[in-house]
Amino acid sequence: MSFTIDRQSQEELNLMGKFRHGSVYSLFNQVRSRGGEHLLDQLFKQPLTDERQINERTAIFSFFQQAKLQWGFDAAQVQLMQEYVDATSDSGQLFTYTNILLKKMLASLTRDERYKSLIQGLQATIVTLKKCMGMAELLHQQPGPFQQRATEIRSLLNRDGLLQLIETDIYSAISVKKIAEYDYLLKGKYNEQIREVLQFIAELDVNISIGNLAARHGFTYAKALPKANNMLRAADLRHPCIEKAVGNDISMQPHSNVIFLTGANMAGKSTWMKTIGISMYLAHIGFPVAAGSMEFSVREGIYSSINVADNIALGYSHFYAEVVRVKNAADATATGKHLLLMFDELFKGTNVKDAFDGTLAVTEAFSEYMNCLFIVSTHIIEVGEELKNRKNIQFKFMPTVLEGSVPRYTYQLKDGITEDRQGMMIIRNENILQLIGN
């Protein structure tokens, strides 16, 4: 079972993108090495759908957060080691010796840099392996979810030949014969094991950086539950990328698995929906979330419709693009998958009567799927009155506080349906009518 999230949902939630402003990925990309970044990419793009695996991963991040370890490696040396190890060789030790001897001779006679590069790569590898041995030894002695992994690496580095290599003084003269012996071990005999060590170093990079970030931002780890529970509960849930974001509580269960959200423009409805989607995604990759606490039933996908745009290439109007989006969500839901579905301001691209009828019909239809969690927001508050006979729908709103004739938004979720209607007030405050009159 794989987790499904399409490109539009990813973009609406601003999940991906190393250089994309305000992206969730850029917040978590605090790693030091290329290997760590590669592993971070993998984790970010492959959400888990097994609650046991999710909870095991969060336990590891939590362990590193409590341990307060430093990565301790030199990123440039780790990269040199990676490049050195990547130059694998199937040749025997005698051929390796002859080849290195030739490189050394060419280096003394010409400006051939290959021998120098080889020595630098070997030295970086020895230094990095020595540090890795120290980290593996330290973690081997600490009971916890990462102890077994550290023990495996510790045993691997204690193999014949490798331990002698690790204890080598890189500042002393090393014979060509010994260099060839080490080169053969690292690029041939134990190449697969050395790559596993590099993977371990990348894991340390990610685990330490994620743990440090969680501590720095006051994030917590969500507890994953079986998908059949069909619930989401969080306290003080916040948008992780907004500084001083206002937190809210959320509770969705089988008998209350639909949230009907109302509120004025700028009251915070879209941000709240994005907060929920981002938090659910982070929880599925085992990453910390911006919340006081959170527990959730595993989903098989997230489907959002928050910033639907027209599609000129396909000849879609804004309204038709919205209809297509709802149809795609309906197709996904009809498969029986346990999904999180979020629709913000349905059918903005049509008249009020059609938007009312469409929002009502779609909300009623999706509320029948008790295995999904469904959140819909709208300006058309009259729809809420028609839905009050649905027992599994909970009504929430983002309030607007008037200070004189100036609206202020608290971003604090309330129970019920909003009665705020400040559209004309805002128009008057901006003196639009006077400008038109002039």
GROMACS .gro file of N, CA and C in nm, residues 278-412:
model
  405
  278ILE      N    1  -0.043   1.973   0.591
  278ILE     CA    2   0.101   1.966   0.611
  278ILE      C    3   0.133   1.875   0.730
  279SER      N    4   0.060   1.893   0.838
  279SER     CA    5   0.086   1.814   0.959
  279SER      C    6   0.061   1.666   0.934
  280MET      N    7  -0.045   1.634   0.861
  280MET     CA    8  -0.073   1.493   0.828
  280MET      C    9   0.037   1.435   0.740
  281TYR      N   10   0.086   1.515   0.647
  281TYR     CA   11   0.193   1.465   0.559
  281TYR      C   12   0.321   1.441   0.640
  282LEU      N   13   0.359   1.539   0.722
  282LEU     CA   14   0.479   1.523   0.805
  282LEU      C   15   0.466   1.403   0.897
  283ALA      N   16   0.346   1.382   0.952
  283ALA     CA   17   0.324   1.269   1.042
  283ALA      C   18   0.346   1.137   0.969
  284HIS      N   19   0.311   1.131   0.841
  284HIS     CA   20   0.326   1.007   0.765
  284HIS      C   21   0.471   0.979   0.724
  285ILE      N   22   0.557   1.079   0.730
  285ILE     CA   23   0.699   1.050   0.707
  285ILE      C   24   0.774   1.043   0.840
  286GLY      N   25   0.700   1.049   0.949
  286GLY     CA   26   0.760   1.034   1.081
  286GLY      C   27   0.830   1.157   1.132
  287PHE      N   28   0.812   1.271   1.065
  287PHE     CA   29   0.879   1.394   1.105
  287PHE      C   30   0.800   1.464   1.215
  288PRO      N   31   0.865   1.548   1.293
  288PRO     CA   32   0.794   1.620   1.399
  288PRO      C   33   0.696   1.721   1.341
  289VAL      N   34   0.590   1.747   1.417
  289VAL     CA   35   0.486   1.840   1.374
  289VAL      C   36   0.478   1.956   1.472
  290ALA      N   37   0.427   2.068   1.423
  290ALA     CA   38   0.411   2.187   1.509
  290ALA      C   39   0.282   2.173   1.587
  291ALA      N   40   0.289   2.108   1.701
  291ALA     CA   41   0.170   2.082   1.782
  291ALA      C   42   0.212   2.050   1.924
  292GLY      N   43   0.118   2.067   2.017
  292GLY     CA   44   0.142   2.024   2.153
  292GLY      C   45   0.136   1.873   2.162
  293SER      N   46   0.043   1.813   2.087
  293SER     CA   47   0.032   1.667   2.077
  293SER      C   48  -0.049   1.636   1.953
  294MET      N   49  -0.031   1.514   1.902
  294MET     CA   50  -0.107   1.473   1.783
  294MET      C   51  -0.108   1.322   1.774
  295GLU      N   52  -0.224   1.267   1.739
  295GLU     CA   53  -0.237   1.126   1.704
  295GLU      C   54  -0.333   1.116   1.587
  296PHE      N   55  -0.306   1.020   1.501
  296PHE     CA   56  -0.381   1.012   1.376
  296PHE      C   57  -0.389   0.869   1.326
  297SER      N   58  -0.496   0.840   1.257
  297SER     CA   59  -0.507   0.713   1.187
  297SER      C   60  -0.438   0.727   1.052
  298VAL      N   61  -0.362   0.626   1.016
  298VAL     CA   62  -0.287   0.630   0.890
  298VAL      C   63  -0.382   0.650   0.773
  299ARG      N   64  -0.345   0.741   0.685
  299ARG     CA   65  -0.420   0.764   0.561
  299ARG      C   66  -0.346   0.699   0.445
  300GLU      N   67  -0.418   0.678   0.338
  300GLU     CA   68  -0.356   0.626   0.216
  300GLU      C   69  -0.334   0.735   0.113
  301GLY      N   70  -0.365   0.858   0.152
  301GLY     CA   71  -0.341   0.968   0.061
  301GLY      C   72  -0.404   1.097   0.112
  302ILE      N   73  -0.359   1.209   0.053
  302ILE     CA   74  -0.415   1.341   0.081
  302ILE      C   75  -0.457   1.403  -0.051
  303TYR      N   76  -0.576   1.459  -0.052
  303TYR     CA   77  -0.627   1.522  -0.172
  303TYR      C   78  -0.683   1.658  -0.135
  304SER      N   79  -0.628   1.765  -0.193
  304SER     CA   80  -0.672   1.900  -0.159
  304SER      C   81  -0.718   1.976  -0.282
  305SER      N   82  -0.804   2.074  -0.258
  305SER     CA   83  -0.847   2.168  -0.362
  305SER      C   84  -0.856   2.304  -0.295
  306ILE      N   85  -0.743   2.373  -0.292
  306ILE     CA   86  -0.733   2.499  -0.218
  306ILE      C   87  -0.708   2.617  -0.310
  307ASN      N   88  -0.617   2.601  -0.405
  307ASN     CA   89  -0.583   2.711  -0.496
  307ASN      C   90  -0.601   2.668  -0.641
  308VAL      N   91  -0.721   2.625  -0.677
  308VAL     CA   92  -0.745   2.577  -0.813
  308VAL      C   93  -0.742   2.694  -0.910
  309ALA      N   94  -0.667   2.678  -1.019
  309ALA     CA   95  -0.658   2.782  -1.121
  309ALA      C   96  -0.716   2.731  -1.252
  310ASP      N   97  -0.747   2.825  -1.341
  310ASP     CA   98  -0.793   2.781  -1.472
  310ASP      C   99  -0.677   2.718  -1.548
  311ASN      N  100  -0.707   2.651  -1.657
  311ASN     CA  101  -0.606   2.583  -1.737
  311ASN      C  102  -0.627   2.622  -1.883
  312ILE      N  103  -0.556   2.724  -1.927
  312ILE     CA  104  -0.575   2.776  -2.063
  312ILE      C  105  -0.536   2.672  -2.166
  313ALA      N  106  -0.431   2.596  -2.138
  313ALA     CA  107  -0.384   2.495  -2.234
  313ALA      C  108  -0.491   2.392  -2.264
  314LEU      N  109  -0.567   2.354  -2.161
  314LEU     CA  110  -0.673   2.255  -2.180
  314LEU      C  111  -0.808   2.319  -2.206
  315GLY      N  112  -0.812   2.451  -2.207
  315GLY     CA  113  -0.937   2.519  -2.232
  315GLY      C  114  -1.032   2.515  -2.114
  316TYR      N  115  -0.978   2.499  -1.991
  316TYR     CA  116  -1.063   2.491  -1.872
  316TYR      C  117  -1.084   2.631  -1.814
  317SER      N  118  -1.209   2.665  -1.787
  317SER     CA  119  -1.237   2.783  -1.707
  317SER      C  120  -1.206   2.751  -1.561
  318HIS      N  121  -1.208   2.854  -1.477
  318HIS     CA  122  -1.184   2.829  -1.335
  318HIS      C  123  -1.288   2.734  -1.278
  319PHE      N  124  -1.414   2.755  -1.314
  319PHE     CA  125  -1.520   2.670  -1.262
  319PHE      C  126  -1.503   2.525  -1.309
  320TYR      N  127  -1.472   2.508  -1.437
  320TYR     CA  128  -1.459   2.371  -1.486
  320TYR      C  129  -1.338   2.302  -1.423
  321ALA      N  130  -1.231   2.380  -1.398
  321ALA     CA  131  -1.114   2.322  -1.330
  321ALA      C  132  -1.152   2.274  -1.191
  322GLU      N  133  -1.239   2.349  -1.123
  322GLU     CA  134  -1.287   2.306  -0.992
  322GLU      C  135  -1.367   2.177  -1.001
  323VAL      N  136  -1.454   2.170  -1.102
  323VAL     CA  137  -1.537   2.050  -1.121
  323VAL      C  138  -1.450   1.928  -1.146
  324VAL      N  139  -1.349   1.945  -1.231
  324VAL     CA  140  -1.257   1.834  -1.260
  324VAL      C  141  -1.185   1.790  -1.133
  325ARG      N  142  -1.147   1.888  -1.052
  325ARG     CA  143  -1.076   1.856  -0.927
  325ARG      C  144  -1.165   1.774  -0.834
  326VAL      N  145  -1.292   1.813  -0.821
  326VAL     CA  146  -1.385   1.738  -0.737
  326VAL      C  147  -1.408   1.599  -0.793
  327LYS      N  148  -1.418   1.589  -0.925
  327LYS     CA  149  -1.437   1.458  -0.989
  327LYS      C  150  -1.319   1.365  -0.959
  328ASN      N  151  -1.198   1.418  -0.969
  328ASN     CA  152  -1.080   1.336  -0.940
  328ASN      C  153  -1.079   1.289  -0.795
  329ALA      N  154  -1.121   1.378  -0.705
  329ALA     CA  155  -1.128   1.340  -0.564
  329ALA      C  156  -1.234   1.233  -0.542
  330ALA      N  157  -1.346   1.245  -0.612
  330ALA     CA  158  -1.453   1.145  -0.601
  330ALA      C  159  -1.406   1.010  -0.652
  331ASP      N  160  -1.331   1.010  -0.761
  331ASP     CA  161  -1.278   0.884  -0.815
  331ASP      C  162  -1.185   0.818  -0.714
  332ALA      N  163  -1.100   0.900  -0.649
  332ALA     CA  164  -1.006   0.845  -0.549
  332ALA      C  165  -1.082   0.790  -0.429
  333THR      N  166  -1.185   0.861  -0.386
  333THR     CA  167  -1.262   0.818  -0.269
  333THR      C  168  -1.339   0.690  -0.298
  334ALA      N  169  -1.389   0.678  -0.420
  334ALA     CA  170  -1.470   0.561  -0.457
  334ALA      C  171  -1.390   0.431  -0.456
  335THR      N  172  -1.258   0.441  -0.455
  335THR     CA  173  -1.175   0.320  -0.451
  335THR      C  174  -1.178   0.254  -0.314
  336GLY      N  175  -1.231   0.324  -0.214
  336GLY     CA  176  -1.234   0.270  -0.078
  336GLY      C  177  -1.113   0.305   0.005
  337LYS      N  178  -1.023   0.387  -0.050
  337LYS     CA  179  -0.904   0.426   0.025
  337LYS      C  180  -0.940   0.517   0.141
  338HIS      N  181  -0.859   0.510   0.245
  338HIS     CA  182  -0.874   0.597   0.361
  338HIS      C  183  -0.796   0.726   0.334
  339LEU      N  184  -0.867   0.834   0.305
  339LEU     CA  185  -0.805   0.957   0.259
  339LEU      C  186  -0.833   1.074   0.352
  340LEU      N  187  -0.750   1.178   0.340
  340LEU     CA  188  -0.780   1.309   0.394
  340LEU      C  189  -0.814   1.397   0.276
  341LEU      N  190  -0.936   1.452   0.274
  341LEU     CA  191  -0.984   1.535   0.164
  341LEU      C  192  -1.011   1.676   0.215
  342MET      N  193  -0.963   1.777   0.143
  342MET     CA  194  -0.980   1.915   0.186
  342MET      C  195  -1.021   2.002   0.067
  343PHE      N  196  -1.138   2.066   0.075
  343PHE     CA  197  -1.188   2.154  -0.030
  343PHE      C  198  -1.209   2.293   0.029
  344ASP      N  199  -1.142   2.391  -0.028
  344ASP     CA  200  -1.150   2.529   0.020
  344ASP      C  201  -1.231   2.613  -0.078
  345GLU      N  202  -1.342   2.670  -0.030
  345GLU     CA  203  -1.425   2.760  -0.111
  345GLU      C  204  -1.464   2.696  -0.243
  346LEU      N  205  -1.542   2.590  -0.236
  346LEU     CA  206  -1.585   2.519  -0.356
  346LEU      C  207  -1.662   2.610  -0.452
  347PHE      N  208  -1.632   2.591  -0.578
  347PHE     CA  209  -1.708   2.653  -0.689
  347PHE      C  210  -1.711   2.805  -0.681
  348LYS      N  211  -1.594   2.862  -0.657
  348LYS     CA  212  -1.581   3.008  -0.658
  348LYS      C  213  -1.606   3.066  -0.797
  349GLY      N  214  -1.586   2.981  -0.898
  349GLY     CA  215  -1.592   3.031  -1.036
  349GLY      C  216  -1.728   3.031  -1.098
  350THR      N  217  -1.835   3.019  -1.020
  350THR     CA  218  -1.969   3.022  -1.078
  350THR      C  219  -2.059   3.111  -0.993
  351ASN      N  220  -2.187   3.120  -1.031
  351ASN     CA  221  -2.279   3.207  -0.960
  351ASN      C  222  -2.313   3.151  -0.823
  352VAL      N  223  -2.370   3.236  -0.737
  352VAL     CA  224  -2.394   3.199  -0.598
  352VAL      C  225  -2.491   3.082  -0.587
  353LYS      N  226  -2.597   3.080  -0.671
  353LYS     CA  227  -2.696   2.973  -0.663
  353LYS      C  228  -2.632   2.838  -0.696
  354ASP      N  229  -2.556   2.831  -0.803
  354ASP     CA  230  -2.490   2.705  -0.839
  354ASP      C  231  -2.385   2.667  -0.736
  355ALA      N  232  -2.314   2.768  -0.683
  355ALA     CA  233  -2.213   2.739  -0.581
  355ALA      C  234  -2.279   2.682  -0.455
  356PHE      N  235  -2.395   2.738  -0.418
  356PHE     CA  236  -2.470   2.687  -0.303
  356PHE      C  237  -2.511   2.542  -0.326
  357ASP      N  238  -2.576   2.516  -0.439
  357ASP     CA  239  -2.624   2.380  -0.469
  357ASP      C  240  -2.507   2.282  -0.480
  358GLY      N  241  -2.400   2.327  -0.546
  358GLY     CA  242  -2.285   2.238  -0.565
  358GLY      C  243  -2.214   2.206  -0.435
  359THR      N  244  -2.194   2.308  -0.352
  359THR     CA  245  -2.128   2.286  -0.223
  359THR      C  246  -2.209   2.193  -0.135
  360LEU      N  247  -2.339   2.215  -0.132
  360LEU     CA  248  -2.427   2.130  -0.052
  360LEU      C  249  -2.424   1.986  -0.101
  361ALA      N  250  -2.437   1.966  -0.231
  361ALA     CA  251  -2.441   1.831  -0.286
  361ALA      C  252  -2.310   1.757  -0.264
  362VAL      N  253  -2.200   1.827  -0.288
  362VAL     CA  254  -2.069   1.762  -0.274
  362VAL      C  255  -2.041   1.728  -0.128
  363THR      N  256  -2.071   1.819  -0.038
  363THR     CA  257  -2.049   1.792   0.104
  363THR      C  258  -2.133   1.675   0.152
  364GLU      N  259  -2.258   1.671   0.113
  364GLU     CA  260  -2.345   1.559   0.150
  364GLU      C  261  -2.292   1.427   0.095
  365ALA      N  262  -2.246   1.430  -0.030
  365ALA     CA  263  -2.197   1.306  -0.092
  365ALA      C  264  -2.071   1.255  -0.025
  366PHE      N  265  -1.975   1.345   0.001
  366PHE     CA  266  -1.850   1.301   0.063
  366PHE      C  267  -1.868   1.262   0.209
  367SER      N  268  -1.968   1.319   0.275
  367SER     CA  269  -1.991   1.284   0.416
  367SER      C  270  -2.038   1.140   0.433
  368GLU      N  271  -2.078   1.077   0.323
  368GLU     CA  272  -2.121   0.937   0.329
  368GLU      C  273  -2.003   0.841   0.343
  369TYR      N  274  -1.882   0.888   0.311
  369TYR     CA  275  -1.764   0.802   0.317
  369TYR      C  276  -1.705   0.809   0.457
  370MET      N  277  -1.745   0.714   0.539
  370MET     CA  278  -1.705   0.716   0.680
  370MET      C  279  -1.561   0.673   0.703
  371ASN      N  280  -1.495   0.624   0.598
  371ASN     CA  281  -1.355   0.583   0.612
  371ASN      C  282  -1.259   0.697   0.579
  372CYS      N  283  -1.313   0.813   0.542
  372CYS     CA  284  -1.229   0.928   0.507
  372CYS      C  285  -1.251   1.041   0.607
  373LEU      N  286  -1.154   1.132   0.611
  373LEU     CA  287  -1.166   1.257   0.685
  373LEU      C  288  -1.184   1.368   0.583
  374PHE      N  289  -1.287   1.449   0.599
  374PHE     CA  290  -1.325   1.546   0.496
  374PHE      C  291  -1.343   1.683   0.559
  375ILE      N  292  -1.277   1.785   0.501
  375ILE     CA  293  -1.288   1.922   0.548
  375ILE      C  294  -1.328   2.009   0.430
  376VAL      N  295  -1.433   2.089   0.446
  376VAL     CA  296  -1.477   2.178   0.339
  376VAL      C  297  -1.501   2.317   0.399
  377SER      N  298  -1.454   2.420   0.329
  377SER     CA  299  -1.479   2.557   0.374
  377SER      C  300  -1.561   2.629   0.269
  378THR      N  301  -1.634   2.732   0.312
  378THR     CA  302  -1.716   2.809   0.218
  378THR      C  303  -1.752   2.944   0.277
  379HIS      N  304  -1.779   3.039   0.186
  379HIS     CA  305  -1.836   3.167   0.226
  379HIS      C  306  -1.988   3.157   0.239
  380ILE      N  307  -2.042   3.057   0.172
  380ILE     CA  308  -2.187   3.047   0.163
  380ILE      C  309  -2.237   2.978   0.289
  381ILE      N  310  -2.259   3.057   0.392
  381ILE     CA  311  -2.289   3.000   0.523
  381ILE      C  312  -2.427   2.935   0.527
  382GLU      N  313  -2.514   2.971   0.432
  382GLU     CA  314  -2.647   2.911   0.429
  382GLU      C  315  -2.642   2.761   0.405
  383VAL      N  316  -2.533   2.714   0.344
  383VAL     CA  317  -2.518   2.570   0.321
  383VAL      C  318  -2.516   2.496   0.455
  384GLY      N  319  -2.455   2.558   0.555
  384GLY     CA  320  -2.445   2.496   0.686
  384GLY      C  321  -2.581   2.465   0.747
  385GLU      N  322  -2.678   2.553   0.726
  385GLU     CA  323  -2.812   2.530   0.780
  385GLU      C  324  -2.873   2.403   0.720
  386GLU      N  325  -2.844   2.377   0.594
  386GLU     CA  326  -2.899   2.259   0.526
  386GLU      C  327  -2.829   2.130   0.569
  387LEU      N  328  -2.714   2.144   0.632
  387LEU     CA  329  -2.636   2.025   0.669
  387LEU      C  330  -2.650   1.987   0.816
  388LYS      N  331  -2.724   2.063   0.891
  388LYS     CA  332  -2.730   2.041   1.035
  388LYS      C  333  -2.795   1.909   1.075
  389ASN      N  334  -2.866   1.846   0.982
  389ASN     CA  335  -2.925   1.715   1.013
  389ASN      C  336  -2.825   1.601   0.996
  390ARG      N  337  -2.705   1.633   0.946
  390ARG     CA  338  -2.601   1.531   0.928
  390ARG      C  339  -2.524   1.516   1.059
  391LYS      N  340  -2.534   1.401   1.123
  391LYS     CA  341  -2.478   1.382   1.257
  391LYS      C  342  -2.326   1.378   1.258
  392ASN      N  343  -2.264   1.342   1.144
  392ASN     CA  344  -2.118   1.329   1.144
  392ASN      C  345  -2.047   1.456   1.098
  393ILE      N  346  -2.122   1.566   1.084
  393ILE     CA  347  -2.061   1.692   1.043
  393ILE      C  348  -2.047   1.783   1.165
  394GLN      N  349  -1.926   1.833   1.188
  394GLN     CA  350  -1.904   1.931   1.294
  394GLN      C  351  -1.880   2.067   1.230
  395PHE      N  352  -1.935   2.171   1.289
  395PHE     CA  353  -1.931   2.305   1.232
  395PHE      C  354  -1.830   2.391   1.309
  396LYS      N  355  -1.737   2.447   1.235
  396LYS     CA  356  -1.633   2.531   1.293
  396LYS      C  357  -1.624   2.661   1.212
  397PHE      N  358  -1.578   2.768   1.279
  397PHE     CA  359  -1.558   2.892   1.204
  397PHE      C  360  -1.441   2.971   1.261
  398MET      N  361  -1.385   3.054   1.173
  398MET     CA  362  -1.280   3.147   1.210
  398MET      C  363  -1.343   3.285   1.228
  399PRO      N  364  -1.342   3.339   1.350
  399PRO     CA  365  -1.416   3.462   1.377
  399PRO      C  366  -1.343   3.588   1.331
  400THR      N  367  -1.424   3.694   1.318
  400THR     CA  368  -1.374   3.828   1.291
  400THR      C  369  -1.420   3.919   1.405
  401VAL      N  370  -1.328   3.992   1.464
  401VAL     CA  371  -1.361   4.085   1.573
  401VAL      C  372  -1.356   4.226   1.518
  402LEU      N  373  -1.466   4.299   1.535
  402LEU     CA  374  -1.471   4.438   1.487
  402LEU      C  375  -1.421   4.533   1.595
  403GLU      N  376  -1.324   4.613   1.558
  403GLU     CA  377  -1.275   4.718   1.646
  403GLU      C  378  -1.311   4.850   1.580
  404GLY      N  379  -1.431   4.900   1.615
  404GLY     CA  380  -1.489   5.011   1.542
  404GLY      C  381  -1.540   4.959   1.409
  405SER      N  382  -1.486   5.013   1.302
  405SER     CA  383  -1.521   4.961   1.168
  405SER      C  384  -1.406   4.884   1.105
  406VAL      N  385  -1.307   4.848   1.188
  406VAL     CA  386  -1.188   4.777   1.137
  406VAL      C  387  -1.193   4.632   1.185
  407PRO      N  388  -1.190   4.535   1.091
  407PRO     CA  389  -1.194   4.394   1.131
  407PRO      C  390  -1.057   4.345   1.180
  408ARG      N  391  -1.059   4.264   1.283
  408ARG     CA  392  -0.937   4.200   1.332
  408ARG      C  393  -0.962   4.050   1.337
  409TYR      N  394  -0.860   3.973   1.298
  409TYR     CA  395  -0.876   3.828   1.287
  409TYR      C  396  -0.795   3.759   1.397
  410THR      N  397  -0.861   3.676   1.474
  410THR     CA  398  -0.795   3.609   1.588
  410THR      C  399  -0.729   3.479   1.547
  411TYR      N  400  -0.775   3.418   1.439
  411TYR     CA  401  -0.728   3.288   1.390
  411TYR      C  402  -0.755   3.175   1.490
  412GLN      N  403  -0.842   3.200   1.585
  412GLN     CA  404  -0.879   3.099   1.684
  412GLN      C  405  -1.010   3.032   1.643
   0.00000   0.00000   0.00000
